[in-house]
Amino acid sequence: MQIEIKHGSPYTPTTQGVIERFNRTFKSKLRRTREFGKLDWKNELKVIIEGYNYCKSRATGYAPIEFFNGSLCIDADNNIFLKTIV
């Protein structure tokens, strides 16, 4: 798994707000997986990120993967996965 550390511009609340909102969502999902006793961190991080990337944002109306790929492609396995995790 490749994780990049990115720093936002100082004194720009609009970009910092987006980052902080993602962090809050990510922490919430991570806490939820811990409540179910899942301890495989590497796998759970991947599951959480994939779930986030395929969920449509209320703010934009699009899933992050749609911006990256230009369309939303979900196969049958991922669709089942999303219903159970997210």
JSON list of N, CA and C in Angstrom, two decimals:
[
{"chain": "A", "resi": 1, "resn": "MET", "atom": "N", "xyz": [0.85, -1.16, 0.00]},
{"chain": "A", "resi": 1, "resn": "MET", "atom": "CA", "xyz": [0.00, 0.00, 0.00]},
{"chain": "A", "resi": 1, "resn": "MET", "atom": "C", "xyz": [0.90, 1.24, 0.00]},
{"chain": "A", "resi": 2, "resn": "GLN", "atom": "N", "xyz": [0.57, 2.18, -0.84]},
{"chain": "A", "resi": 2, "resn": "GLN", "atom": "CA", "xyz": [1.35, 3.40, -0.90]},
{"chain": "A", "resi": 2, "resn": "GLN", "atom": "C", "xyz": [0.53, 4.54, -0.32]},
{"chain": "A", "resi": 3, "resn": "ILE", "atom": "N", "xyz": [1.06, 5.16, 0.71]},
{"chain": "A", "resi": 3, "resn": "ILE", "atom": "CA", "xyz": [0.40, 6.30, 1.34]},
{"chain": "A", "resi": 3, "resn": "ILE", "atom": "C", "xyz": [1.32, 7.49, 1.21]},
{"chain": "A", "resi": 4, "resn": "GLU", "atom": "N", "xyz": [0.80, 8.57, 0.69]},
{"chain": "A", "resi": 4, "resn": "GLU", "atom": "CA", "xyz": [1.57, 9.79, 0.52]},
{"chain": "A", "resi": 4, "resn": "GLU", "atom": "C", "xyz": [1.15, 10.81, 1.57]},
{"chain": "A", "resi": 5, "resn": "ILE", "atom": "N", "xyz": [2.10, 11.49, 2.14]},
{"chain": "A", "resi": 5, "resn": "ILE", "atom": "CA", "xyz": [1.81, 12.58, 3.06]},
{"chain": "A", "resi": 5, "resn": "ILE", "atom": "C", "xyz": [1.79, 13.87, 2.25]},
{"chain": "A", "resi": 6, "resn": "LYS", "atom": "N", "xyz": [0.68, 14.58, 2.33]},
{"chain": "A", "resi": 6, "resn": "LYS", "atom": "CA", "xyz": [0.56, 15.84, 1.61]},
{"chain": "A", "resi": 6, "resn": "LYS", "atom": "C", "xyz": [0.21, 16.92, 2.61]},
{"chain": "A", "resi": 7, "resn": "HIS", "atom": "N", "xyz": [0.83, 18.05, 2.47]},
{"chain": "A", "resi": 7, "resn": "HIS", "atom": "CA", "xyz": [0.56, 19.18, 3.35]},
{"chain": "A", "resi": 7, "resn": "HIS", "atom": "C", "xyz": [-0.27, 20.21, 2.59]},
{"chain": "A", "resi": 8, "resn": "GLY", "atom": "N", "xyz": [-1.30, 20.73, 3.24]},
{"chain": "A", "resi": 8, "resn": "GLY", "atom": "CA", "xyz": [-2.11, 21.76, 2.63]},
{"chain": "A", "resi": 8, "resn": "GLY", "atom": "C", "xyz": [-1.45, 23.12, 2.78]},
{"chain": "A", "resi": 9, "resn": "SER", "atom": "N", "xyz": [-1.96, 24.06, 2.05]},
{"chain": "A", "resi": 9, "resn": "SER", "atom": "CA", "xyz": [-1.43, 25.43, 2.13]},
{"chain": "A", "resi": 9, "resn": "SER", "atom": "C", "xyz": [-1.86, 26.06, 3.45]},
{"chain": "A", "resi": 10, "resn": "PRO", "atom": "N", "xyz": [-0.95, 26.73, 4.13]},
{"chain": "A", "resi": 10, "resn": "PRO", "atom": "CA", "xyz": [-1.33, 27.37, 5.39]},
{"chain": "A", "resi": 10, "resn": "PRO", "atom": "C", "xyz": [-2.30, 28.53, 5.15]},
{"chain": "A", "resi": 11, "resn": "TYR", "atom": "N", "xyz": [-3.18, 28.74, 6.09]},
{"chain": "A", "resi": 11, "resn": "TYR", "atom": "CA", "xyz": [-4.14, 29.85, 6.06]},
{"chain": "A", "resi": 11, "resn": "TYR", "atom": "C", "xyz": [-5.11, 29.77, 4.88]},
{"chain": "A", "resi": 12, "resn": "THR", "atom": "N", "xyz": [-5.41, 28.57, 4.43]},
{"chain": "A", "resi": 12, "resn": "THR", "atom": "CA", "xyz": [-6.44, 28.40, 3.40]},
{"chain": "A", "resi": 12, "resn": "THR", "atom": "C", "xyz": [-7.47, 27.41, 3.94]},
{"chain": "A", "resi": 13, "resn": "PRO", "atom": "N", "xyz": [-8.47, 27.92, 4.66]},
{"chain": "A", "resi": 13, "resn": "PRO", "atom": "CA", "xyz": [-9.43, 27.03, 5.32]},
{"chain": "A", "resi": 13, "resn": "PRO", "atom": "C", "xyz": [-10.22, 26.14, 4.37]},
{"chain": "A", "resi": 14, "resn": "THR", "atom": "N", "xyz": [-10.39, 26.54, 3.12]},
{"chain": "A", "resi": 14, "resn": "THR", "atom": "CA", "xyz": [-11.17, 25.69, 2.22]},
{"chain": "A", "resi": 14, "resn": "THR", "atom": "C", "xyz": [-10.46, 24.37, 1.94]},
{"chain": "A", "resi": 15, "resn": "THR", "atom": "N", "xyz": [-9.17, 24.40, 1.71]},
{"chain": "A", "resi": 15, "resn": "THR", "atom": "CA", "xyz": [-8.46, 23.14, 1.45]},
{"chain": "A", "resi": 15, "resn": "THR", "atom": "C", "xyz": [-8.26, 22.36, 2.75]},
{"chain": "A", "resi": 16, "resn": "GLN", "atom": "N", "xyz": [-8.01, 23.05, 3.85]},
{"chain": "A", "resi": 16, "resn": "GLN", "atom": "CA", "xyz": [-7.83, 22.37, 5.12]},
{"chain": "A", "resi": 16, "resn": "GLN", "atom": "C", "xyz": [-9.13, 21.69, 5.56]},
{"chain": "A", "resi": 17, "resn": "GLY", "atom": "N", "xyz": [-10.26, 22.32, 5.27]},
{"chain": "A", "resi": 17, "resn": "GLY", "atom": "CA", "xyz": [-11.55, 21.73, 5.64]},
{"chain": "A", "resi": 17, "resn": "GLY", "atom": "C", "xyz": [-11.82, 20.41, 4.94]},
{"chain": "A", "resi": 18, "resn": "VAL", "atom": "N", "xyz": [-11.46, 20.33, 3.67]},
{"chain": "A", "resi": 18, "resn": "VAL", "atom": "CA", "xyz": [-11.64, 19.10, 2.90]},
{"chain": "A", "resi": 18, "resn": "VAL", "atom": "C", "xyz": [-10.78, 17.98, 3.49]},
{"chain": "A", "resi": 19, "resn": "ILE", "atom": "N", "xyz": [-9.55, 18.32, 3.82]},
{"chain": "A", "resi": 19, "resn": "ILE", "atom": "CA", "xyz": [-8.64, 17.33, 4.40]},
{"chain": "A", "resi": 19, "resn": "ILE", "atom": "C", "xyz": [-9.15, 16.86, 5.75]},
{"chain": "A", "resi": 20, "resn": "GLU", "atom": "N", "xyz": [-9.57, 17.81, 6.59]},
{"chain": "A", "resi": 20, "resn": "GLU", "atom": "CA", "xyz": [-10.06, 17.46, 7.92]},
{"chain": "A", "resi": 20, "resn": "GLU", "atom": "C", "xyz": [-11.33, 16.62, 7.84]},
{"chain": "A", "resi": 21, "resn": "ARG", "atom": "N", "xyz": [-12.19, 16.90, 6.88]},
{"chain": "A", "resi": 21, "resn": "ARG", "atom": "CA", "xyz": [-13.42, 16.11, 6.72]},
{"chain": "A", "resi": 21, "resn": "ARG", "atom": "C", "xyz": [-13.08, 14.67, 6.34]},
{"chain": "A", "resi": 22, "resn": "PHE", "atom": "N", "xyz": [-12.12, 14.50, 5.44]},
{"chain": "A", "resi": 22, "resn": "PHE", "atom": "CA", "xyz": [-11.69, 13.15, 5.07]},
{"chain": "A", "resi": 22, "resn": "PHE", "atom": "C", "xyz": [-11.11, 12.44, 6.29]},
{"chain": "A", "resi": 23, "resn": "ASN", "atom": "N", "xyz": [-10.28, 13.13, 7.06]},
{"chain": "A", "resi": 23, "resn": "ASN", "atom": "CA", "xyz": [-9.68, 12.52, 8.24]},
{"chain": "A", "resi": 23, "resn": "ASN", "atom": "C", "xyz": [-10.74, 12.08, 9.23]},
{"chain": "A", "resi": 24, "resn": "ARG", "atom": "N", "xyz": [-11.78, 12.90, 9.42]},
{"chain": "A", "resi": 24, "resn": "ARG", "atom": "CA", "xyz": [-12.86, 12.53, 10.34]},
{"chain": "A", "resi": 24, "resn": "ARG", "atom": "C", "xyz": [-13.59, 11.28, 9.85]},
{"chain": "A", "resi": 25, "resn": "THR", "atom": "N", "xyz": [-13.89, 11.23, 8.56]},
{"chain": "A", "resi": 25, "resn": "THR", "atom": "CA", "xyz": [-14.56, 10.07, 7.98]},
{"chain": "A", "resi": 25, "resn": "THR", "atom": "C", "xyz": [-13.70, 8.83, 8.11]},
{"chain": "A", "resi": 26, "resn": "PHE", "atom": "N", "xyz": [-12.43, 8.97, 7.79]},
{"chain": "A", "resi": 26, "resn": "PHE", "atom": "CA", "xyz": [-11.50, 7.84, 7.85]},
{"chain": "A", "resi": 26, "resn": "PHE", "atom": "C", "xyz": [-11.39, 7.30, 9.28]},
{"chain": "A", "resi": 27, "resn": "LYS", "atom": "N", "xyz": [-11.25, 8.18, 10.26]},
{"chain": "A", "resi": 27, "resn": "LYS", "atom": "CA", "xyz": [-11.15, 7.74, 11.65]},
{"chain": "A", "resi": 27, "resn": "LYS", "atom": "C", "xyz": [-12.42, 7.03, 12.10]},
{"chain": "A", "resi": 28, "resn": "SER", "atom": "N", "xyz": [-13.56, 7.54, 11.67]},
{"chain": "A", "resi": 28, "resn": "SER", "atom": "CA", "xyz": [-14.83, 6.92, 12.02]},
{"chain": "A", "resi": 28, "resn": "SER", "atom": "C", "xyz": [-14.92, 5.49, 11.47]},
{"chain": "A", "resi": 29, "resn": "LYS", "atom": "N", "xyz": [-14.54, 5.32, 10.22]},
{"chain": "A", "resi": 29, "resn": "LYS", "atom": "CA", "xyz": [-14.57, 3.98, 9.60]},
{"chain": "A", "resi": 29, "resn": "LYS", "atom": "C", "xyz": [-13.59, 3.05, 10.30]},
{"chain": "A", "resi": 30, "resn": "LEU", "atom": "N", "xyz": [-12.42, 3.56, 10.65]},
{"chain": "A", "resi": 30, "resn": "LEU", "atom": "CA", "xyz": [-11.41, 2.75, 11.32]},
{"chain": "A", "resi": 30, "resn": "LEU", "atom": "C", "xyz": [-11.90, 2.31, 12.69]},
{"chain": "A", "resi": 31, "resn": "ARG", "atom": "N", "xyz": [-12.54, 3.21, 13.42]},
{"chain": "A", "resi": 31, "resn": "ARG", "atom": "CA", "xyz": [-13.10, 2.84, 14.73]},
{"chain": "A", "resi": 31, "resn": "ARG", "atom": "C", "xyz": [-14.16, 1.76, 14.58]},
{"chain": "A", "resi": 32, "resn": "ARG", "atom": "N", "xyz": [-14.98, 1.88, 13.54]},
{"chain": "A", "resi": 32, "resn": "ARG", "atom": "CA", "xyz": [-16.04, 0.91, 13.31]},
{"chain": "A", "resi": 32, "resn": "ARG", "atom": "C", "xyz": [-15.46, -0.49, 13.06]},
{"chain": "A", "resi": 33, "resn": "THR", "atom": "N", "xyz": [-14.37, -0.59, 12.31]},
{"chain": "A", "resi": 33, "resn": "THR", "atom": "CA", "xyz": [-13.78, -1.90, 12.06]},
{"chain": "A", "resi": 33, "resn": "THR", "atom": "C", "xyz": [-13.18, -2.47, 13.34]},
{"chain": "A", "resi": 34, "resn": "ARG", "atom": "N", "xyz": [-12.61, -1.61, 14.18]},
{"chain": "A", "resi": 34, "resn": "ARG", "atom": "CA", "xyz": [-12.06, -2.08, 15.46]},
{"chain": "A", "resi": 34, "resn": "ARG", "atom": "C", "xyz": [-13.15, -2.62, 16.36]},
{"chain": "A", "resi": 35, "resn": "GLU", "atom": "N", "xyz": [-14.35, -2.03, 16.32]},
{"chain": "A", "resi": 35, "resn": "GLU", "atom": "CA", "xyz": [-15.47, -2.50, 17.14]},
{"chain": "A", "resi": 35, "resn": "GLU", "atom": "C", "xyz": [-15.85, -3.93, 16.78]},
{"chain": "A", "resi": 36, "resn": "PHE", "atom": "N", "xyz": [-15.63, -4.32, 15.54]},
{"chain": "A", "resi": 36, "resn": "PHE", "atom": "CA", "xyz": [-15.95, -5.67, 15.10]},
{"chain": "A", "resi": 36, "resn": "PHE", "atom": "C", "xyz": [-14.79, -6.63, 15.31]},
{"chain": "A", "resi": 37, "resn": "GLY", "atom": "N", "xyz": [-13.73, -6.16, 15.97]},
{"chain": "A", "resi": 37, "resn": "GLY", "atom": "CA", "xyz": [-12.62, -7.03, 16.33]},
{"chain": "A", "resi": 37, "resn": "GLY", "atom": "C", "xyz": [-11.67, -7.37, 15.19]},
{"chain": "A", "resi": 38, "resn": "LYS", "atom": "N", "xyz": [-11.68, -6.60, 14.13]},
{"chain": "A", "resi": 38, "resn": "LYS", "atom": "CA", "xyz": [-10.78, -6.88, 13.01]},
{"chain": "A", "resi": 38, "resn": "LYS", "atom": "C", "xyz": [-9.42, -6.29, 13.31]},
{"chain": "A", "resi": 39, "resn": "LEU", "atom": "N", "xyz": [-8.38, -7.11, 13.26]},
{"chain": "A", "resi": 39, "resn": "LEU", "atom": "CA", "xyz": [-7.05, -6.66, 13.66]},
{"chain": "A", "resi": 39, "resn": "LEU", "atom": "C", "xyz": [-6.04, -6.61, 12.52]},
{"chain": "A", "resi": 40, "resn": "ASP", "atom": "N", "xyz": [-6.42, -7.02, 11.34]},
{"chain": "A", "resi": 40, "resn": "ASP", "atom": "CA", "xyz": [-5.50, -7.00, 10.20]},
{"chain": "A", "resi": 40, "resn": "ASP", "atom": "C", "xyz": [-5.47, -5.59, 9.62]},
{"chain": "A", "resi": 41, "resn": "TRP", "atom": "N", "xyz": [-4.63, -4.73, 10.20]},
{"chain": "A", "resi": 41, "resn": "TRP", "atom": "CA", "xyz": [-4.61, -3.31, 9.86]},
{"chain": "A", "resi": 41, "resn": "TRP", "atom": "C", "xyz": [-4.34, -3.04, 8.38]},
{"chain": "A", "resi": 42, "resn": "LYS", "atom": "N", "xyz": [-3.38, -3.73, 7.81]},
{"chain": "A", "resi": 42, "resn": "LYS", "atom": "CA", "xyz": [-3.03, -3.47, 6.41]},
{"chain": "A", "resi": 42, "resn": "LYS", "atom": "C", "xyz": [-4.22, -3.73, 5.50]},
{"chain": "A", "resi": 43, "resn": "ASN", "atom": "N", "xyz": [-4.90, -4.82, 5.72]},
{"chain": "A", "resi": 43, "resn": "ASN", "atom": "CA", "xyz": [-6.07, -5.16, 4.91]},
{"chain": "A", "resi": 43, "resn": "ASN", "atom": "C", "xyz": [-7.23, -4.22, 5.19]},
{"chain": "A", "resi": 44, "resn": "GLU", "atom": "N", "xyz": [-7.45, -3.88, 6.45]},
{"chain": "A", "resi": 44, "resn": "GLU", "atom": "CA", "xyz": [-8.57, -3.01, 6.81]},
{"chain": "A", "resi": 44, "resn": "GLU", "atom": "C", "xyz": [-8.39, -1.60, 6.24]},
{"chain": "A", "resi": 45, "resn": "LEU", "atom": "N", "xyz": [-7.16, -1.09, 6.23]},
{"chain": "A", "resi": 45, "resn": "LEU", "atom": "CA", "xyz": [-6.92, 0.22, 5.64]},
{"chain": "A", "resi": 45, "resn": "LEU", "atom": "C", "xyz": [-7.28, 0.22, 4.16]},
{"chain": "A", "resi": 46, "resn": "LYS", "atom": "N", "xyz": [-6.91, -0.85, 3.48]},
{"chain": "A", "resi": 46, "resn": "LYS", "atom": "CA", "xyz": [-7.22, -0.96, 2.05]},
{"chain": "A", "resi": 46, "resn": "LYS", "atom": "C", "xyz": [-8.74, -1.01, 1.84]},
{"chain": "A", "resi": 47, "resn": "VAL", "atom": "N", "xyz": [-9.43, -1.74, 2.68]},
{"chain": "A", "resi": 47, "resn": "VAL", "atom": "CA", "xyz": [-10.89, -1.86, 2.58]},
{"chain": "A", "resi": 47, "resn": "VAL", "atom": "C", "xyz": [-11.56, -0.51, 2.80]},
{"chain": "A", "resi": 48, "resn": "ILE", "atom": "N", "xyz": [-11.10, 0.22, 3.80]},
{"chain": "A", "resi": 48, "resn": "ILE", "atom": "CA", "xyz": [-11.69, 1.52, 4.11]},
{"chain": "A", "resi": 48, "resn": "ILE", "atom": "C", "xyz": [-11.46, 2.51, 2.97]},
{"chain": "A", "resi": 49, "resn": "ILE", "atom": "N", "xyz": [-10.26, 2.56, 2.45]},
{"chain": "A", "resi": 49, "resn": "ILE", "atom": "CA", "xyz": [-9.95, 3.48, 1.35]},
{"chain": "A", "resi": 49, "resn": "ILE", "atom": "C", "xyz": [-10.75, 3.14, 0.09]},
{"chain": "A", "resi": 50, "resn": "GLU", "atom": "N", "xyz": [-10.83, 1.85, -0.23]},
{"chain": "A", "resi": 50, "resn": "GLU", "atom": "CA", "xyz": [-11.62, 1.44, -1.41]},
{"chain": "A", "resi": 50, "resn": "GLU", "atom": "C", "xyz": [-13.09, 1.81, -1.22]},
{"chain": "A", "resi": 51, "resn": "GLY", "atom": "N", "xyz": [-13.61, 1.57, -0.03]},
{"chain": "A", "resi": 51, "resn": "GLY", "atom": "CA", "xyz": [-15.01, 1.92, 0.24]},
{"chain": "A", "resi": 51, "resn": "GLY", "atom": "C", "xyz": [-15.25, 3.41, 0.10]},
{"chain": "A", "resi": 52, "resn": "TYR", "atom": "N", "xyz": [-14.33, 4.21, 0.62]},
{"chain": "A", "resi": 52, "resn": "TYR", "atom": "CA", "xyz": [-14.45, 5.66, 0.51]},
{"chain": "A", "resi": 52, "resn": "TYR", "atom": "C", "xyz": [-14.41, 6.11, -0.95]},
{"chain": "A", "resi": 53, "resn": "ASN", "atom": "N", "xyz": [-13.51, 5.54, -1.71]},
{"chain": "A", "resi": 53, "resn": "ASN", "atom": "CA", "xyz": [-13.35, 5.94, -3.11]},
{"chain": "A", "resi": 53, "resn": "ASN", "atom": "C", "xyz": [-14.56, 5.63, -3.97]},
{"chain": "A", "resi": 54, "resn": "TYR", "atom": "N", "xyz": [-15.38, 4.65, -3.58]},
{"chain": "A", "resi": 54, "resn": "TYR", "atom": "CA", "xyz": [-16.54, 4.28, -4.38]},
{"chain": "A", "resi": 54, "resn": "TYR", "atom": "C", "xyz": [-17.85, 4.88, -3.88]},
{"chain": "A", "resi": 55, "resn": "CYS", "atom": "N", "xyz": [-17.81, 5.61, -2.76]},
{"chain": "A", "resi": 55, "resn": "CYS", "atom": "CA", "xyz": [-19.03, 6.22, -2.22]},
{"chain": "A", "resi": 55, "resn": "CYS", "atom": "C", "xyz": [-19.19, 7.64, -2.74]},
{"chain": "A", "resi": 56, "resn": "LYS", "atom": "N", "xyz": [-20.40, 7.95, -3.19]},
{"chain": "A", "resi": 56, "resn": "LYS", "atom": "CA", "xyz": [-20.65, 9.29, -3.71]},
{"chain": "A", "resi": 56, "resn": "LYS", "atom": "C", "xyz": [-20.66, 10.30, -2.57]},
{"chain": "A", "resi": 57, "resn": "SER", "atom": "N", "xyz": [-20.09, 11.45, -2.83]},
{"chain": "A", "resi": 57, "resn": "SER", "atom": "CA", "xyz": [-20.04, 12.54, -1.88]},
{"chain": "A", "resi": 57, "resn": "SER", "atom": "C", "xyz": [-21.34, 13.34, -1.94]},
{"chain": "A", "resi": 58, "resn": "ARG", "atom": "N", "xyz": [-21.85, 13.73, -0.78]},
{"chain": "A", "resi": 58, "resn": "ARG", "atom": "CA", "xyz": [-23.04, 14.58, -0.79]},
{"chain": "A", "resi": 58, "resn": "ARG", "atom": "C", "xyz": [-22.70, 15.97, -1.33]},
{"chain": "A", "resi": 59, "resn": "ALA", "atom": "N", "xyz": [-21.49, 16.42, -1.12]},
{"chain": "A", "resi": 59, "resn": "ALA", "atom": "CA", "xyz": [-21.08, 17.75, -1.56]},
{"chain": "A", "resi": 59, "resn": "ALA", "atom": "C", "xyz": [-20.96, 17.85, -3.08]},
{"chain": "A", "resi": 60, "resn": "THR", "atom": "N", "xyz": [-20.35, 16.84, -3.70]},
{"chain": "A", "resi": 60, "resn": "THR", "atom": "CA", "xyz": [-20.11, 16.90, -5.15]},
{"chain": "A", "resi": 60, "resn": "THR", "atom": "C", "xyz": [-21.09, 16.07, -5.95]},
{"chain": "A", "resi": 61, "resn": "GLY", "atom": "N", "xyz": [-21.66, 15.04, -5.33]},
{"chain": "A", "resi": 61, "resn": "GLY", "atom": "CA", "xyz": [-22.55, 14.14, -6.07]},
{"chain": "A", "resi": 61, "resn": "GLY", "atom": "C", "xyz": [-21.80, 13.07, -6.84]},
{"chain": "A", "resi": 62, "resn": "TYR", "atom": "N", "xyz": [-20.50, 13.02, -6.67]},
{"chain": "A", "resi": 62, "resn": "TYR", "atom": "CA", "xyz": [-19.66, 12.05, -7.38]},
{"chain": "A", "resi": 62, "resn": "TYR", "atom": "C", "xyz": [-18.79, 11.30, -6.38]},
{"chain": "A", "resi": 63, "resn": "ALA", "atom": "N", "xyz": [-18.42, 10.08, -6.74]},
{"chain": "A", "resi": 63, "resn": "ALA", "atom": "CA", "xyz": [-17.45, 9.31, -5.97]},
{"chain": "A", "resi": 63, "resn": "ALA", "atom": "C", "xyz": [-16.05, 9.73, -6.39]},
{"chain": "A", "resi": 64, "resn": "PRO", "atom": "N", "xyz": [-15.08, 9.72, -5.48]},
{"chain": "A", "resi": 64, "resn": "PRO", "atom": "CA", "xyz": [-13.71, 10.09, -5.85]},
{"chain": "A", "resi": 64, "resn": "PRO", "atom": "C", "xyz": [-13.18, 9.29, -7.04]},
{"chain": "A", "resi": 65, "resn": "ILE", "atom": "N", "xyz": [-13.55, 8.02, -7.15]},
{"chain": "A", "resi": 65, "resn": "ILE", "atom": "CA", "xyz": [-13.06, 7.20, -8.26]},
{"chain": "A", "resi": 65, "resn": "ILE", "atom": "C", "xyz": [-13.59, 7.71, -9.60]},
{"chain": "A", "resi": 66, "resn": "GLU", "atom": "N", "xyz": [-14.76, 8.37, -9.59]},
{"chain": "A", "resi": 66, "resn": "GLU", "atom": "CA", "xyz": [-15.30, 8.93, -10.82]},
{"chain": "A", "resi": 66, "resn": "GLU", "atom": "C", "xyz": [-14.42, 10.07, -11.34]},
{"chain": "A", "resi": 67, "resn": "PHE", "atom": "N", "xyz": [-13.88, 10.86, -10.44]},
{"chain": "A", "resi": 67, "resn": "PHE", "atom": "CA", "xyz": [-12.97, 11.93, -10.86]},
{"chain": "A", "resi": 67, "resn": "PHE", "atom": "C", "xyz": [-11.67, 11.36, -11.40]},
{"chain": "A", "resi": 68, "resn": "PHE", "atom": "N", "xyz": [-11.22, 10.29, -10.79]},
{"chain": "A", "resi": 68, "resn": "PHE", "atom": "CA", "xyz": [-9.96, 9.69, -11.20]},
{"chain": "A", "resi": 68, "resn": "PHE", "atom": "C", "xyz": [-10.09, 8.95, -12.53]},
{"chain": "A", "resi": 69, "resn": "ASN", "atom": "N", "xyz": [-11.16, 8.15, -12.67]},
{"chain": "A", "resi": 69, "resn": "ASN", "atom": "CA", "xyz": [-11.34, 7.32, -13.87]},
{"chain": "A", "resi": 69, "resn": "ASN", "atom": "C", "xyz": [-12.25, 7.95, -14.92]},
{"chain": "A", "resi": 70, "resn": "GLY", "atom": "N", "xyz": [-13.05, 8.90, -14.53]},
{"chain": "A", "resi": 70, "resn": "GLY", "atom": "CA", "xyz": [-14.00, 9.49, -15.46]},
{"chain": "A", "resi": 70, "resn": "GLY", "atom": "C", "xyz": [-15.35, 8.79, -15.45]},
{"chain": "A", "resi": 71, "resn": "SER", "atom": "N", "xyz": [-15.44, 7.66, -14.77]},
{"chain": "A", "resi": 71, "resn": "SER", "atom": "CA", "xyz": [-16.71, 6.95, -14.64]},
{"chain": "A", "resi": 71, "resn": "SER", "atom": "C", "xyz": [-16.66, 6.06, -13.41]},
{"chain": "A", "resi": 72, "resn": "LEU", "atom": "N", "xyz": [-17.83, 5.57, -13.01]},
{"chain": "A", "resi": 72, "resn": "LEU", "atom": "CA", "xyz": [-17.93, 4.70, -11.84]},
{"chain": "A", "resi": 72, "resn": "LEU", "atom": "C", "xyz": [-18.07, 3.27, -12.32]},
{"chain": "A", "resi": 73, "resn": "CYS", "atom": "N", "xyz": [-17.06, 2.45, -12.08]},
{"chain": "A", "resi": 73, "resn": "CYS", "atom": "CA", "xyz": [-17.07, 1.05, -12.50]},
{"chain": "A", "resi": 73, "resn": "CYS", "atom": "C", "xyz": [-17.04, 0.18, -11.25]},
{"chain": "A", "resi": 74, "resn": "ILE", "atom": "N", "xyz": [-18.11, -0.53, -11.02]},
{"chain": "A", "resi": 74, "resn": "ILE", "atom": "CA", "xyz": [-18.17, -1.44, -9.87]},
{"chain": "A", "resi": 74, "resn": "ILE", "atom": "C", "xyz": [-18.52, -2.82, -10.38]},
{"chain": "A", "resi": 75, "resn": "ASP", "atom": "N", "xyz": [-17.69, -3.80, -10.07]},
{"chain": "A", "resi": 75, "resn": "ASP", "atom": "CA", "xyz": [-18.03, -5.16, -10.44]},
{"chain": "A", "resi": 75, "resn": "ASP", "atom": "C", "xyz": [-18.89, -5.77, -9.33]},
{"chain": "A", "resi": 76, "resn": "ALA", "atom": "N", "xyz": [-19.40, -6.96, -9.56]},
{"chain": "A", "resi": 76, "resn": "ALA", "atom": "CA", "xyz": [-20.31, -7.58, -8.61]},
{"chain": "A", "resi": 76, "resn": "ALA", "atom": "C", "xyz": [-19.67, -7.78, -7.23]},
{"chain": "A", "resi": 77, "resn": "ASP", "atom": "N", "xyz": [-18.39, -8.17, -7.19]},
{"chain": "A", "resi": 77, "resn": "ASP", "atom": "CA", "xyz": [-17.73, -8.40, -5.92]},
{"chain": "A", "resi": 77, "resn": "ASP", "atom": "C", "xyz": [-17.62, -7.11, -5.11]},
{"chain": "A", "resi": 78, "resn": "ASN", "atom": "N", "xyz": [-17.21, -6.02, -5.74]},
{"chain": "A", "resi": 78, "resn": "ASN", "atom": "CA", "xyz": [-17.08, -4.74, -5.05]},
{"chain": "A", "resi": 78, "resn": "ASN", "atom": "C", "xyz": [-18.43, -4.21, -4.59]},
{"chain": "A", "resi": 79, "resn": "ASN", "atom": "N", "xyz": [-19.47, -4.42, -5.38]},
{"chain": "A", "resi": 79, "resn": "ASN", "atom": "CA", "xyz": [-20.78, -3.95, -5.01]},
{"chain": "A", "resi": 79, "resn": "ASN", "atom": "C", "xyz": [-21.25, -4.62, -3.72]},
{"chain": "A", "resi": 80, "resn": "ILE", "atom": "N", "xyz": [-21.05, -5.91, -3.60]},
{"chain": "A", "resi": 80, "resn": "ILE", "atom": "CA", "xyz": [-21.40, -6.63, -2.38]},
{"chain": "A", "resi": 80, "resn": "ILE", "atom": "C", "xyz": [-20.54, -6.13, -1.24]},
{"chain": "A", "resi": 81, "resn": "PHE", "atom": "N", "xyz": [-19.28, -5.95, -1.50]},
{"chain": "A", "resi": 81, "resn": "PHE", "atom": "CA", "xyz": [-18.33, -5.46, -0.51]},
{"chain": "A", "resi": 81, "resn": "PHE", "atom": "C", "xyz": [-18.77, -4.10, 0.03]},
{"chain": "A", "resi": 82, "resn": "LEU", "atom": "N", "xyz": [-19.18, -3.20, -0.83]},
{"chain": "A", "resi": 82, "resn": "LEU", "atom": "CA", "xyz": [-19.56, -1.86, -0.40]},
{"chain": "A", "resi": 82, "resn": "LEU", "atom": "C", "xyz": [-20.80, -1.87, 0.47]},
{"chain": "A", "resi": 83, "resn": "LYS", "atom": "N", "xyz": [-21.74, -2.72, 0.16]},
{"chain": "A", "resi": 83, "resn": "LYS", "atom": "CA", "xyz": [-22.96, -2.78, 0.95]},
{"chain": "A", "resi": 83, "resn": "LYS", "atom": "C", "xyz": [-22.68, -3.26, 2.37]},
{"chain": "A", "resi": 84, "resn": "THR", "atom": "N", "xyz": [-21.65, -4.09, 2.54]},
{"chain": "A", "resi": 84, "resn": "THR", "atom": "CA", "xyz": [-21.38, -4.63, 3.87]},
{"chain": "A", "resi": 84, "resn": "THR", "atom": "C", "xyz": [-20.44, -3.78, 4.68]},
{"chain": "A", "resi": 85, "resn": "ILE", "atom": "N", "xyz": [-19.54, -3.03, 4.04]},
{"chain": "A", "resi": 85, "resn": "ILE", "atom": "CA", "xyz": [-18.52, -2.28, 4.77]},
{"chain": "A", "resi": 85, "resn": "ILE", "atom": "C", "xyz": [-18.93, -0.84, 5.01]},
{"chain": "A", "resi": 86, "resn": "VAL", "atom": "N", "xyz": [-19.44, -0.16, 4.01]},
{"chain": "A", "resi": 86, "resn": "VAL", "atom": "CA", "xyz": [-19.64, 1.29, 4.10]},
{"chain": "A", "resi": 86, "resn": "VAL", "atom": "C", "xyz": [-21.00, 1.64, 4.62]}
]
